[in-house]
Amino acid sequence: MSKPISLLAPAKVNLFLHISGKRSDGLHLLDSLITFAGIYDSIRIKPSPVLNLSLKGPFSNKNISIENNLVLKAIKALAKYSNIEPKIDIVVTKEIPVASGLGGASVDAAATLKLLKIYWDLNIGNKTLYNIAENLGADVPACLVGKTIRVEGVGEILKEAKELPPCWFVFVNPGTQLITKEVFELRSDVFNNKYKNEKYPDNIQELEQMFSKTQNGLLKPAIQLVPEIELVIKKLRDTKNIIDARLNGSGATCFGIFPTENDAKIAVQTITKGNPHWWIKAAPLINKWDDPVFE
């Protein structure tokens, strides 16, 4: 295919994250409800004589070797499986902070797989594509689904979840990165029960009830590594009309959830006044990714 193709990859949000056990190989068992938010990385693919990956945007993080980039690993894994020489130019524009718990690397890798399946016109089943995604990282299969989804196991068990009611997030990061592996290594082997629910929230009141019965099982080790997380959550919970606040994923980004855009924007203004150096952003909940776009 000669036409450039692109896709917006929205930030991943773990509305809850329970650590329910540990396998004999050391990998932790998860129970999480994953959705997305309107903060986007952009992935664009066009023809090239050779494989070329470039990073742009405010979080392109020039200090990390491109060789370790999950997008590059996704390209090579799919190319190897499909016996294709990957002659493409791929540009990743980073608007999602790196190592922040917002899943930037995972959504970028998932977006790359989605785009390449179309770009290379691959006759490849979903199961195979999900197997490739699973080998890239625990969050990549859920991001490949591209809609609100329940995740169990080590990220490979995907269960249908209905669309959630409209609401807004306020994300706050104190300017710190957290490495997922380090957070998991620090937690004690006290496990969370799986969230037992008969149905998903239909409205803001039921969403609030779900938050009251769930948590992020990585909060304590994350606070040990970055004590400022505790202050961030307090600042969020002190804002007007907030439903709840918690750590997102393995952190260090936290989020507050609000009924309306106006509530979220007021919260941004309130928190920014006293903390101008924090990364603070409001964004709507996104139940489903947009489709790829041909240029």
Coordinates of C-alpha atoms in Angstrom, one line a residue:
M1 CA 0.0 0.0 0.0
S2 CA 1.3 3.5 -0.9
K3 CA -1.1 5.7 1.0
P4 CA 0.0 7.0 4.4
I5 CA -2.2 5.7 7.2
S6 CA -2.5 7.1 10.8
L7 CA -4.3 6.3 14.1
L8 CA -4.8 8.2 17.3
A9 CA -3.9 6.1 20.3
P10 CA -5.7 7.3 23.5
A11 CA -4.3 7.1 27.0
K12 CA -5.1 3.9 29.0
V13 CA -6.9 4.2 32.3
N14 CA -7.2 1.5 34.9
L15 CA -10.4 2.4 36.7
F16 CA -9.5 -0.2 39.2
L17 CA -6.5 -2.6 39.4
H18 CA -6.6 -5.5 41.8
I19 CA -3.6 -7.8 42.2
S20 CA -5.4 -11.1 42.8
G21 CA -2.5 -13.5 43.0
K22 CA 0.9 -14.6 41.6
R23 CA 1.9 -17.4 39.2
S24 CA 4.7 -19.8 39.8
D25 CA 6.8 -17.9 37.2
G26 CA 6.6 -14.7 39.3
L27 CA 4.0 -12.9 37.1
H28 CA 1.2 -11.3 39.0
L29 CA -2.5 -12.0 38.3
L30 CA -4.6 -9.0 37.6
D31 CA -8.3 -7.9 37.7
S32 CA -8.8 -4.5 36.1
L33 CA -11.4 -2.5 34.2
I34 CA -9.6 -0.7 31.5
T35 CA -10.9 2.3 29.5
F36 CA -9.4 5.2 27.7
A37 CA -9.1 9.0 27.8
G38 CA -8.9 11.8 25.3
I39 CA -5.2 12.3 25.4
Y40 CA -3.6 10.9 22.3
D41 CA -0.3 9.7 20.9
S42 CA -0.4 9.7 17.1
I43 CA 1.0 6.9 14.9
R44 CA 1.6 7.5 11.2
I45 CA 2.9 5.0 8.6
K46 CA 4.1 5.7 5.1
P47 CA 6.3 3.9 2.5
S48 CA 10.0 3.9 2.9
P49 CA 13.0 2.1 1.3
V50 CA 14.1 1.0 4.8
L51 CA 12.5 0.7 8.3
N52 CA 12.7 4.0 10.0
L53 CA 11.1 5.0 13.4
S54 CA 11.1 8.6 14.6
L55 CA 9.6 10.1 17.8
K56 CA 8.2 13.6 18.0
G57 CA 6.2 15.6 20.5
P58 CA 6.6 16.8 24.1
F59 CA 7.2 13.3 25.5
S60 CA 9.4 11.9 22.7
N61 CA 12.0 11.2 25.5
K62 CA 15.2 11.4 23.5
N63 CA 17.1 9.6 26.4
I64 CA 15.5 6.2 25.7
S65 CA 17.1 4.1 22.9
I66 CA 14.7 3.7 20.0
E67 CA 15.9 0.1 19.9
N68 CA 14.0 -0.5 23.1
N69 CA 10.8 1.1 21.7
L70 CA 7.7 -1.2 21.9
V71 CA 6.5 0.1 18.6
L72 CA 9.7 -1.2 16.9
K73 CA 9.3 -4.5 18.7
A74 CA 5.7 -4.7 17.4
I75 CA 6.7 -4.0 13.8
K76 CA 9.5 -6.6 13.9
A77 CA 7.2 -9.3 15.6
L78 CA 4.4 -8.8 13.0
A79 CA 6.9 -8.6 10.1
K80 CA 8.6 -11.8 11.2
Y81 CA 5.3 -13.7 11.6
S82 CA 4.1 -12.5 8.2
N83 CA 7.4 -13.0 6.4
I84 CA 7.4 -9.3 5.3
E85 CA 10.4 -7.0 5.1
P86 CA 9.2 -3.9 7.0
K87 CA 9.9 -1.1 4.5
I88 CA 8.0 1.7 6.3
D89 CA 8.6 5.1 7.8
I90 CA 6.7 5.3 11.1
V91 CA 6.3 8.5 13.2
V92 CA 5.1 8.4 16.8
T93 CA 4.0 11.8 18.2
K94 CA 4.1 11.5 21.9
E95 CA 1.5 13.5 23.9
I96 CA 1.2 10.9 26.6
P97 CA 3.8 11.1 29.4
V98 CA 6.4 8.3 29.4
A99 CA 6.4 5.7 32.3
S100 CA 3.4 7.5 33.8
G101 CA 0.9 4.6 34.2
L102 CA -1.1 5.9 31.2
G103 CA 0.1 3.1 28.9
G104 CA 1.7 5.2 26.2
A105 CA 4.0 2.4 25.1
S106 CA 1.2 -0.2 25.1
V107 CA -1.3 1.9 23.2
D108 CA 1.4 2.9 20.7
A109 CA 2.3 -0.8 20.1
A110 CA -1.4 -1.8 19.8
A111 CA -2.0 1.1 17.3
T112 CA 1.0 -0.1 15.3
L113 CA -0.4 -3.6 15.0
K114 CA -3.8 -2.3 14.0
L115 CA -2.3 -0.1 11.3
L116 CA 0.1 -2.7 9.9
K117 CA -2.6 -5.3 9.6
I118 CA -4.4 -2.9 7.2
Y119 CA -1.2 -1.4 5.6
W120 CA 0.2 -4.8 4.8
D121 CA -3.2 -6.2 3.9
L122 CA -2.7 -9.2 6.2
N123 CA -5.0 -12.1 6.3
I124 CA -4.4 -12.7 10.0
G125 CA -6.8 -13.8 12.6
N126 CA -7.5 -11.9 15.8
K127 CA -6.2 -14.8 18.0
T128 CA -2.8 -14.6 16.3
L129 CA -2.6 -10.8 16.5
Y130 CA -3.5 -11.0 20.3
N131 CA -0.8 -13.6 20.8
I132 CA 1.7 -11.2 19.3
A133 CA 0.3 -8.4 21.5
E134 CA 0.6 -10.6 24.6
N135 CA 4.3 -11.2 24.0
L136 CA 4.9 -7.4 23.8
G137 CA 3.4 -6.5 27.2
A138 CA 0.5 -7.2 29.6
D139 CA -1.5 -4.1 28.6
V140 CA -1.1 -4.5 24.8
P141 CA -3.9 -7.0 24.2
A142 CA -6.5 -4.8 26.0
C143 CA -5.3 -1.8 24.0
L144 CA -5.6 -3.9 20.8
V145 CA -9.3 -4.4 21.6
G146 CA -9.6 -0.6 21.6
K147 CA -12.6 -0.3 23.8
T148 CA -13.6 -0.5 27.5
I149 CA -12.6 -4.0 28.6
R150 CA -12.2 -6.2 31.7
V151 CA -8.8 -7.8 32.0
E152 CA -7.7 -10.8 34.1
G153 CA -4.9 -13.3 34.3
V154 CA -1.6 -11.6 33.3
G155 CA -3.4 -9.4 30.8
E156 CA -4.3 -12.2 28.4
I157 CA -7.9 -12.9 29.6
L158 CA -10.2 -10.3 28.0
K159 CA -13.8 -10.1 29.0
E160 CA -16.6 -8.0 27.5
A161 CA -17.5 -4.8 29.4
K162 CA -20.3 -2.4 28.5
E163 CA -19.7 1.3 27.6
L164 CA -19.4 3.5 30.7
P165 CA -21.4 6.7 31.3
P166 CA -20.0 10.0 30.0
C167 CA -17.6 11.6 32.5
W168 CA -14.3 13.5 32.7
F169 CA -10.8 12.7 34.1
V170 CA -8.3 15.1 35.5
F171 CA -4.8 13.6 35.3
V172 CA -2.0 14.8 37.6
N173 CA 1.6 13.7 37.5
P174 CA 4.1 15.4 39.8
G175 CA 6.8 15.2 37.1
T176 CA 8.0 11.7 38.1
Q177 CA 8.4 8.5 36.2
L178 CA 7.8 5.0 37.7
I179 CA 9.0 1.7 36.3
T180 CA 6.3 -0.9 36.5
K181 CA 8.7 -3.7 37.4
E182 CA 10.0 -1.8 40.4
V183 CA 6.5 -1.1 41.7
F184 CA 5.5 -4.8 41.5
E185 CA 8.8 -5.9 43.1
L186 CA 8.2 -3.6 46.1
R187 CA 4.6 -4.7 46.9
S188 CA 3.9 -7.3 49.5
D189 CA 2.2 -10.6 48.6
V190 CA -1.1 -9.5 50.2
F191 CA -3.6 -9.9 47.4
N192 CA -6.9 -8.1 46.5
N193 CA -10.1 -10.0 45.9
K194 CA -11.5 -9.8 42.4
Y195 CA -14.2 -7.2 42.0
K196 CA -17.5 -9.1 42.1
N197 CA -20.1 -7.4 40.1
E198 CA -23.2 -8.4 38.2
K199 CA -23.2 -5.3 35.9
Y200 CA -21.2 -2.3 35.0
P201 CA -22.2 1.3 35.9
D202 CA -25.0 2.8 33.9
N203 CA -24.8 6.3 35.4
I204 CA -22.5 8.5 37.6
Q205 CA -24.1 7.2 40.8
E206 CA -23.3 3.6 40.0
L207 CA -19.8 4.6 38.8
E208 CA -19.3 6.2 42.3
Q209 CA -20.5 2.9 43.9
M210 CA -18.0 0.9 41.8
F211 CA -15.1 3.2 42.9
S212 CA -16.1 2.7 46.6
K213 CA -15.8 -1.1 46.2
T214 CA -12.5 -1.1 44.3
Q215 CA -8.9 0.1 44.5
N216 CA -5.5 0.2 42.9
G217 CA -3.4 -2.6 44.5
L218 CA -0.2 -0.9 43.5
L219 CA -0.8 2.3 45.5
K220 CA 1.3 1.5 48.6
P221 CA 4.5 0.5 46.7
A222 CA 4.0 3.4 44.4
I223 CA 3.8 5.8 47.3
Q224 CA 7.0 4.2 48.8
L225 CA 8.8 5.0 45.6
V226 CA 7.2 8.4 45.1
P227 CA 5.7 9.8 48.3
E228 CA 4.3 12.8 46.4
I229 CA 1.6 10.5 45.0
E230 CA -0.2 10.7 48.3
L231 CA -0.3 14.5 48.1
V232 CA -1.5 14.4 44.5
I233 CA -4.5 12.2 45.5
K234 CA -5.3 14.5 48.4
K235 CA -5.2 17.6 46.2
L236 CA -7.6 15.8 43.7
R237 CA -10.0 14.7 46.4
D238 CA -10.1 18.2 47.8
T239 CA -11.6 19.5 44.5
K240 CA -15.3 20.3 44.0
N241 CA -17.7 17.6 42.7
I242 CA -15.1 14.9 42.4
I243 CA -16.4 11.3 42.3
D244 CA -13.1 9.8 43.5
A245 CA -9.3 9.9 42.9
R246 CA -6.7 7.1 42.6
L247 CA -3.4 6.1 41.2
N248 CA -3.6 5.1 37.5
G249 CA -1.9 1.8 36.6
S250 CA 1.6 1.6 38.1
G251 CA 1.8 5.4 38.4
A252 CA 3.0 8.0 39.0
T253 CA 0.0 9.7 37.3
C254 CA -3.1 9.9 39.4
F255 CA -6.6 10.7 38.2
G256 CA -9.8 12.3 39.5
I257 CA -13.1 11.4 37.9
F258 CA -15.7 14.1 37.5
P259 CA -19.3 14.2 36.2
T260 CA -18.8 17.1 33.7
E261 CA -16.2 18.9 31.6
N262 CA -16.8 22.1 33.6
D263 CA -16.1 20.3 36.9
A264 CA -12.9 18.9 35.5
K265 CA -11.7 22.2 34.1
I266 CA -12.3 23.9 37.4
A267 CA -10.3 21.2 39.2
V268 CA -7.4 21.7 36.7
Q269 CA -7.4 25.4 37.5
T270 CA -7.6 24.8 41.3
I271 CA -4.7 22.3 41.4
T272 CA -2.5 24.2 38.9
K273 CA -2.5 27.4 41.0
G274 CA -0.5 25.8 43.8
N275 CA 1.4 23.3 41.7
P276 CA 2.4 25.0 38.4
H277 CA 5.2 22.4 37.7
W278 CA 3.0 19.4 37.8
W279 CA 1.6 17.9 34.6
I280 CA -2.2 18.4 34.8
K281 CA -4.7 17.7 32.1
A282 CA -8.4 17.2 31.7
A283 CA -9.8 14.7 29.2
P284 CA -13.1 12.9 28.5
L285 CA -13.6 9.2 29.1
I286 CA -13.3 7.4 25.7
N287 CA -15.1 4.1 25.5
K288 CA -13.9 3.2 22.0
W289 CA -10.9 4.1 19.8
D290 CA -11.4 5.9 16.5
D291 CA -10.7 4.0 13.2
P292 CA -7.4 4.4 11.3
V293 CA -7.4 7.2 8.7
F294 CA -6.0 7.1 5.2
E295 CA -4.3 10.3 4.0

